[in-house]
Amino acid sequence: MTRAFVSGNEAFAQGISLCRPAVISAYPITPQTIVVERLSEMVADGKLVSDFIHVESEHSAMSCAIGASAAGVRVFTATSSQGLLYMAECLPYAAGGRFPIVMMNADRSVALPWNIYGDQSDSLSQISSGWIQFYAMNAQEALDMAIMAYRIAEDPSVSIPFMVNLDGFNLTHTYENVDIPAQDAVDGFLPPYKTDNRIDLEEPVNMGFSAGPAYNTLFKMGEHQGMLNAKCAIPAIEDEFFKVFGRGYTGLVEKHRLEDAELVIITLGCVSGLCMDVTDRLREEGVRAGVLRIRYMRPFPDEEVSSALLGAKAVCVLEKDVSFGNAGTVFGEVRSALYGSGCSCTVCNRIAGLGGRDISSDDIRCIFEELRDGPSDVRFIGGQTS
C-alpha cells in the first residue's frame, strides 16, 4: 500500500487501474476529464494493459462499453452532466442486457442555463435507468468504491451496471491523502472477469433481442430482482473488503449520531461531511442533532431509512437537485420509504447547491434551527443573488 496526495478524480482513476479493465471507452467532459486522462497516461506508459478507445461522443462511449461487455471483458467509462444525458438512451440497454459495466459520473448541473459546476441533477434524473447508483463522500471512498463496484456489479446474483457518482469540483478536484492498495491485494479481492453473458462463437446465444408482452415482464422482473439482490451483496462485499484492506463501510446508508437524535438531516455526497461537522458542534450545545447519509440511491435503502428515523421528531432532506413541479427527487424517495413505516416525524425538503452554489455551515445550522421551530415542506436555499 502507498499513500498519495491526489484529487478525487485521480484517486478514482487509480482505483480503476487496479481493477485491470480490458476496455476503456473515453470521451472528455468537465469535470470528469481527468479520470480518463490519467487512465490514458497509464495505458501509454504500459502501467495498465487495456484497449483505450477515444470515441466520438458519450453515446458512443456507452455503446462501446456495452459491446465490449457483451464480448465478455471488464470495461469502464466515465461522463458528466450533458454527457450522461446524451448516453441516457443506452443506459437501459446496459441494464437490461445485464452487463456489469462500471461508470464514474462527475455530478454536474445540467443546462440551461449552461453551467459546469456541481449539483446532482444529472445522476438523479437517471435513477430509473436500471443502474446501481452510489454517491461518494471523499476521495478514499471513491477509490475504494471503484474496486468494490466491480465486485458488486459482477456478482452473479446481481449482474447490474454500476454508476459511481462524485460531486463535481467539490470532490473531483479537491486533493486529499489516500491509501492506494497494492496490486496483488486487489487481484486477490477482484478475480479476473468471467461471465456466461457474452457472445460465444462456439455456443451461440441470442443477445439484444425483442420481447413482446408475453415475456417482457419476466425480463424486467429479473432485472429488478438483480437490483434487490445487490442489497445483500453490498454489505457482504464490504465485509470482505474490510478484511483485506482494513477500511470499513456501512452499507446502503451511514448513520451519524442518530442513536437519540430528534432533529435529522438526510443527504448524500460530500456535503454529508459538512452536515456531520455541524452536527458535532450542535451536540456540544445540547442539540440532539443527527445525520443520515444515503450512500446508495439504487437500490434504495427503504428499510434502513425508516428504521433510522423511528426516534426522530423532525427531518430535513437536503439535496442538490429538484424535480420541477414537485420537490427534490431524494425527498420523494424518502417520503415513500416512510409511508406506513410507523415513523411519525415531520419531513421537509431543502434544495440547495444548484449550479455549484456554496452550501455553508451556517446554512446547515439554519436547517437544524428550522427543524426545531417547525419546518415548512419544500424550500430553496440560495434563491437570491449576492
XYZ file of C-alpha atoms in Angstrom:
386
model
C 0.000 0.000 0.000
C 1.175 3.528 -0.776
C -0.115 6.921 0.295
C -0.636 9.735 -2.203
C -1.973 13.301 -2.197
C -4.405 13.279 -5.114
C -7.692 14.712 -6.313
C -10.911 12.721 -6.208
C -10.653 12.174 -9.953
C -7.086 10.900 -9.683
C -7.979 8.659 -6.756
C -10.794 7.110 -8.740
C -8.541 6.585 -11.763
C -6.053 4.777 -9.508
C -8.830 2.527 -8.261
C -9.999 1.686 -11.769
C -6.445 0.943 -12.900
C -6.064 -1.591 -10.083
C -9.155 -3.403 -11.437
C -7.432 -4.047 -14.794
C -10.317 -3.180 -17.185
C -9.708 -4.673 -20.627
C -11.509 -1.826 -22.433
C -11.827 1.851 -21.520
C -14.182 3.885 -23.707
C -13.433 7.561 -23.166
C -14.879 10.929 -24.082
C -13.831 14.051 -22.149
C -16.236 16.358 -20.343
C -15.654 18.737 -17.421
C -15.290 17.899 -14.540
C -14.736 14.217 -15.384
C -11.910 14.549 -17.939
C -9.029 13.998 -15.502
C -10.202 10.429 -14.844
C -9.831 9.283 -18.445
C -6.724 11.438 -18.925
C -4.932 9.658 -16.083
C -6.048 6.261 -17.354
C -4.812 7.122 -20.861
C -1.416 8.022 -19.386
C -1.257 4.700 -17.543
C -2.056 2.831 -20.759
C 0.502 4.854 -22.737
C 3.182 4.212 -20.107
C 2.464 0.490 -20.065
C 1.361 0.553 -16.427
C -2.132 -0.573 -17.454
C -2.767 -3.117 -20.202
C -6.067 -2.044 -21.711
C -7.621 -1.022 -25.018
C -8.170 2.724 -24.560
C -10.762 3.788 -27.135
C -11.273 7.521 -27.626
C -14.797 7.601 -29.058
C -16.606 10.482 -30.751
C -19.337 11.090 -28.140
C -20.788 9.987 -24.838
C -23.453 7.988 -26.664
C -20.657 6.139 -28.427
C -18.793 5.687 -25.134
C -21.670 3.755 -23.620
C -22.359 1.875 -26.858
C -18.698 0.830 -26.935
C -18.858 -0.260 -23.284
C -21.954 -2.367 -23.964
C -20.304 -4.037 -26.966
C -17.122 -4.784 -25.051
C -19.048 -6.182 -22.092
C -21.100 -8.333 -24.466
C -17.807 -9.693 -25.778
C -17.036 -10.872 -22.239
C -14.476 -8.420 -20.811
C -14.342 -5.935 -17.926
C -14.996 -2.367 -19.097
C -15.016 1.196 -17.782
C -16.277 4.564 -18.933
C -16.920 7.973 -17.385
C -19.061 11.034 -18.027
C -20.858 14.033 -16.530
C -23.926 16.234 -16.927
C -24.961 16.672 -20.579
C -22.760 13.703 -21.420
C -24.761 11.461 -19.098
C -27.969 12.737 -20.673
C -26.562 12.125 -24.159
C -25.864 8.486 -23.285
C -29.216 8.121 -21.476
C -30.685 6.150 -24.406
C -28.016 3.500 -23.845
C -28.279 3.187 -20.054
C -31.349 0.884 -20.072
C -29.693 -1.192 -22.804
C -26.758 -1.855 -20.472
C -29.029 -2.610 -17.526
C -31.492 -4.731 -19.489
C -28.608 -6.652 -21.039
C -27.288 -7.331 -17.506
C -23.846 -6.002 -18.430
C -21.837 -5.180 -15.252
C -20.245 -2.009 -16.611
C -18.718 0.412 -14.108
C -19.060 4.116 -14.893
C -17.899 7.164 -12.987
C -20.162 10.212 -13.219
C -18.893 13.600 -12.070
C -22.106 15.158 -10.803
C -22.698 18.480 -12.528
C -25.580 20.824 -13.238
C -27.493 20.375 -16.498
C -28.371 23.095 -18.998
C -29.964 25.552 -19.429
C -28.520 27.858 -18.111
C -25.155 26.420 -19.127
C -23.115 25.644 -16.022
C -20.039 23.497 -15.400
C -20.331 23.371 -11.610
C -21.575 20.600 -9.409
C -25.036 19.569 -8.366
C -26.697 16.141 -8.562
C -29.439 16.816 -11.089
C -27.731 14.742 -13.796
C -27.451 11.396 -11.996
C -30.713 11.709 -10.063
C -32.556 12.150 -13.349
C -31.449 8.599 -14.229
C -32.354 6.626 -11.103
C -34.933 4.605 -13.056
C -32.481 3.574 -15.787
C -31.665 0.272 -14.050
C -28.168 1.184 -12.788
C -26.877 0.841 -9.248
C -26.173 4.378 -8.019
C -23.611 5.204 -5.343
C -22.600 8.675 -4.037
C -19.075 9.093 -2.624
C -18.241 11.401 0.293
C -14.448 11.655 -0.070
C -11.548 10.608 -2.271
C -10.633 7.490 -0.277
C -14.172 6.188 -0.518
C -14.188 6.981 -4.232
C -11.027 4.919 -4.787
C -12.342 2.032 -2.721
C -15.712 2.088 -4.486
C -14.004 1.840 -7.865
C -12.799 -1.566 -6.689
C -15.941 -2.679 -4.872
C -18.193 -1.540 -7.721
C -16.830 -4.283 -9.972
C -17.257 -6.941 -7.272
C -20.860 -5.880 -6.680
C -21.813 -5.446 -10.334
C -20.172 -8.725 -11.377
C -21.743 -10.758 -8.578
C -23.734 -13.464 -10.440
C -26.824 -12.746 -8.334
C -26.646 -9.046 -9.288
C -25.205 -8.558 -12.792
C -26.259 -4.897 -12.923
C -24.185 -1.920 -14.200
C -22.816 0.405 -11.526
C -22.643 4.230 -11.541
C -20.269 5.798 -9.010
C -21.093 9.497 -8.512
C -18.531 12.061 -7.362
C -19.599 15.650 -6.666
C -18.200 17.844 -9.415
C -15.262 20.028 -8.287
C -16.139 19.680 -4.568
C -14.797 16.116 -4.743
C -13.410 15.583 -8.241
C -10.902 18.450 -7.977
C -10.244 18.536 -4.227
C -6.968 16.974 -3.060
C -6.731 14.562 -0.144
C -4.342 11.944 1.208
C -5.493 8.483 0.155
C -4.163 4.971 0.664
C -3.669 3.142 -2.632
C -3.835 -0.654 -2.234
C -1.181 -2.959 -3.631
C -1.998 -4.594 -6.953
C -1.675 -8.130 -5.616
C -4.171 -7.370 -2.833
C -6.701 -6.060 -5.338
C -6.094 -9.072 -7.599
C -6.948 -11.320 -4.667
C -10.111 -9.379 -3.878
C -11.233 -8.934 -7.505
C -10.507 -12.008 -9.638
C -10.334 -11.860 -13.450
C -13.709 -11.240 -15.030
C -15.660 -14.300 -16.158
C -19.215 -14.415 -17.457
C -21.584 -16.605 -19.430
C -23.474 -13.482 -20.528
C -21.384 -12.918 -23.644
C -21.148 -13.539 -27.342
C -19.711 -17.014 -27.932
C -19.000 -18.405 -31.412
C -18.700 -21.922 -30.006
C -22.021 -21.755 -28.146
C -24.027 -19.008 -29.877
C -26.592 -17.070 -27.871
C -29.206 -14.505 -28.799
C -28.481 -11.114 -27.256
C -30.263 -7.784 -27.574
C -33.455 -9.354 -28.891
C -37.057 -8.129 -28.793
C -39.563 -9.439 -26.252
C -43.271 -8.890 -26.669
C -45.945 -8.533 -23.987
C -45.867 -12.217 -23.031
C -42.211 -12.194 -21.947
C -41.151 -8.573 -21.415
C -42.371 -8.502 -17.823
C -40.325 -11.611 -16.973
C -37.117 -9.918 -18.104
C -37.931 -6.761 -16.143
C -38.727 -8.813 -13.051
C -35.335 -10.488 -13.346
C -33.622 -7.114 -13.688
C -35.499 -5.810 -10.639
C -34.524 -8.888 -8.631
C -30.873 -8.373 -9.549
C -31.079 -4.854 -8.135
C -32.717 -6.151 -4.957
C -30.027 -8.828 -4.659
C -27.465 -6.034 -4.535
C -28.860 -5.119 -1.102
C -27.428 -8.392 0.213
C -24.264 -8.341 -1.895
C -23.184 -4.839 -0.819
C -22.658 -5.481 2.934
C -21.132 -8.906 2.290
C -18.590 -7.473 -0.160
C -17.859 -4.543 2.163
C -17.124 -7.016 4.968
C -14.676 -8.849 2.727
C -13.113 -5.544 1.673
C -12.550 -4.662 5.329
C -10.839 -7.981 5.996
C -8.463 -7.463 3.066
C -7.786 -3.703 3.201
C -8.735 -2.671 6.745
C -11.212 0.037 5.744
C -14.828 -0.489 6.727
C -18.007 0.930 5.197
C -21.616 0.997 6.299
C -23.795 -0.469 3.562
C -26.631 1.440 1.932
C -26.619 4.267 4.496
C -24.282 5.854 7.022
C -25.630 6.958 10.405
C -24.047 9.796 12.358
C -25.181 10.420 15.948
C -28.642 9.038 15.319
C -29.000 6.967 18.500
C -31.035 9.646 20.301
C -31.357 12.274 17.573
C -34.541 14.337 17.445
C -33.542 16.584 14.529
C -32.076 14.833 11.471
C -30.697 15.901 8.102
C -30.752 13.328 5.309
C -28.381 13.969 2.424
C -25.903 12.345 0.026
C -22.464 13.031 -1.397
C -19.682 15.157 0.049
C -21.995 17.701 1.735
C -22.646 14.898 4.236
C -19.273 15.599 5.830
C -20.188 19.242 6.419
C -23.521 18.202 7.928
C -21.720 15.830 10.286
C -19.279 18.542 11.390
C -22.132 20.963 12.167
C -23.985 18.182 13.981
C -20.981 17.579 16.243
C -20.841 21.271 17.145
C -24.571 21.364 17.862
C -24.235 18.324 20.098
C -21.761 20.306 22.207
C -24.512 22.926 22.584
C -27.006 20.321 23.760
C -28.939 19.954 20.472
C -29.893 16.351 19.731
C -28.968 16.534 16.052
C -28.043 13.712 13.679
C -27.272 12.938 10.052
C -28.401 10.073 7.851
C -26.251 9.831 4.764
C -27.741 7.910 1.845
C -24.854 6.107 0.127
C -26.935 4.263 -2.470
C -29.902 5.760 -4.319
C -30.322 2.432 -6.134
C -31.054 0.022 -4.678
C -32.877 2.444 -2.393
C -32.490 1.745 1.359
C -36.188 1.847 2.305
C -35.916 -0.243 5.462
C -32.669 1.389 6.593
C -34.129 4.895 6.230
C -37.394 4.157 8.017
C -35.750 2.308 10.918
C -33.107 5.010 11.381
C -35.758 7.718 11.801
C -38.110 6.000 14.249
C -36.978 8.209 17.149
C -36.748 11.473 15.215
C -39.184 14.353 15.631
C -38.299 16.409 12.540
C -36.309 15.507 9.438
C -34.973 17.550 6.511
C -33.947 16.025 3.190
C -31.138 18.242 1.874
C -30.365 17.665 -1.794
C -28.743 19.259 -4.813
C -31.490 18.733 -7.385
C -35.166 19.467 -7.998
C -37.875 17.519 -9.804
C -39.570 20.542 -11.317
C -43.187 20.982 -10.345
C -42.905 18.689 -7.336
C -39.940 18.635 -4.929
C -36.471 17.119 -4.730
C -36.034 13.611 -6.104
C -34.481 12.280 -2.892
C -37.304 13.832 -0.846
C -39.865 11.821 -2.812
C -37.909 8.614 -2.254
C -37.628 9.244 1.490
C -41.322 10.033 1.914
C -42.178 6.842 0.051
C -39.906 4.848 2.379
C -41.558 6.351 5.449
C -45.121 5.723 4.298
C -46.666 3.050 6.507
C -43.416 2.561 8.453
C -44.728 3.790 11.786
C -42.341 6.753 11.739
C -44.245 9.857 12.863
C -41.591 12.514 12.238
C -42.251 15.679 10.243
C -40.322 15.686 6.955
C -39.338 18.756 4.934
C -37.175 19.388 1.878
C -34.341 21.879 1.309
C -32.992 22.243 -2.215
C -29.505 23.739 -2.241
C -26.213 23.832 -4.103
C -27.811 24.138 -7.548
C -25.270 25.096 -10.195
C -22.488 24.697 -7.650
C -23.741 27.359 -5.242
C -21.945 27.045 -1.909
C -23.657 25.297 0.987
C -22.219 26.775 4.176
C -22.090 25.583 7.754
C -24.463 28.466 8.562
C -26.943 27.012 6.049
C -26.794 23.648 7.828
C -27.191 25.256 11.248
C -30.184 27.211 9.925
C -31.808 23.977 8.727
C -31.496 22.471 12.200
C -32.996 25.623 13.706
C -35.926 25.399 11.302
C -36.429 21.761 12.244
C -36.620 22.753 15.902
C -39.128 25.553 15.202
C -41.371 23.615 12.818
C -40.281 23.206 9.184
C -42.175 24.047 6.005
C -42.469 21.452 3.259
C -40.196 22.481 0.331
C -37.852 25.449 0.187
C -34.863 26.575 -1.896
C -31.672 27.726 -0.189
C -29.850 30.436 -2.083
C -32.722 31.956 -4.002
C -31.110 35.396 -4.004
C -28.061 36.608 -5.928
C -25.227 38.104 -3.928
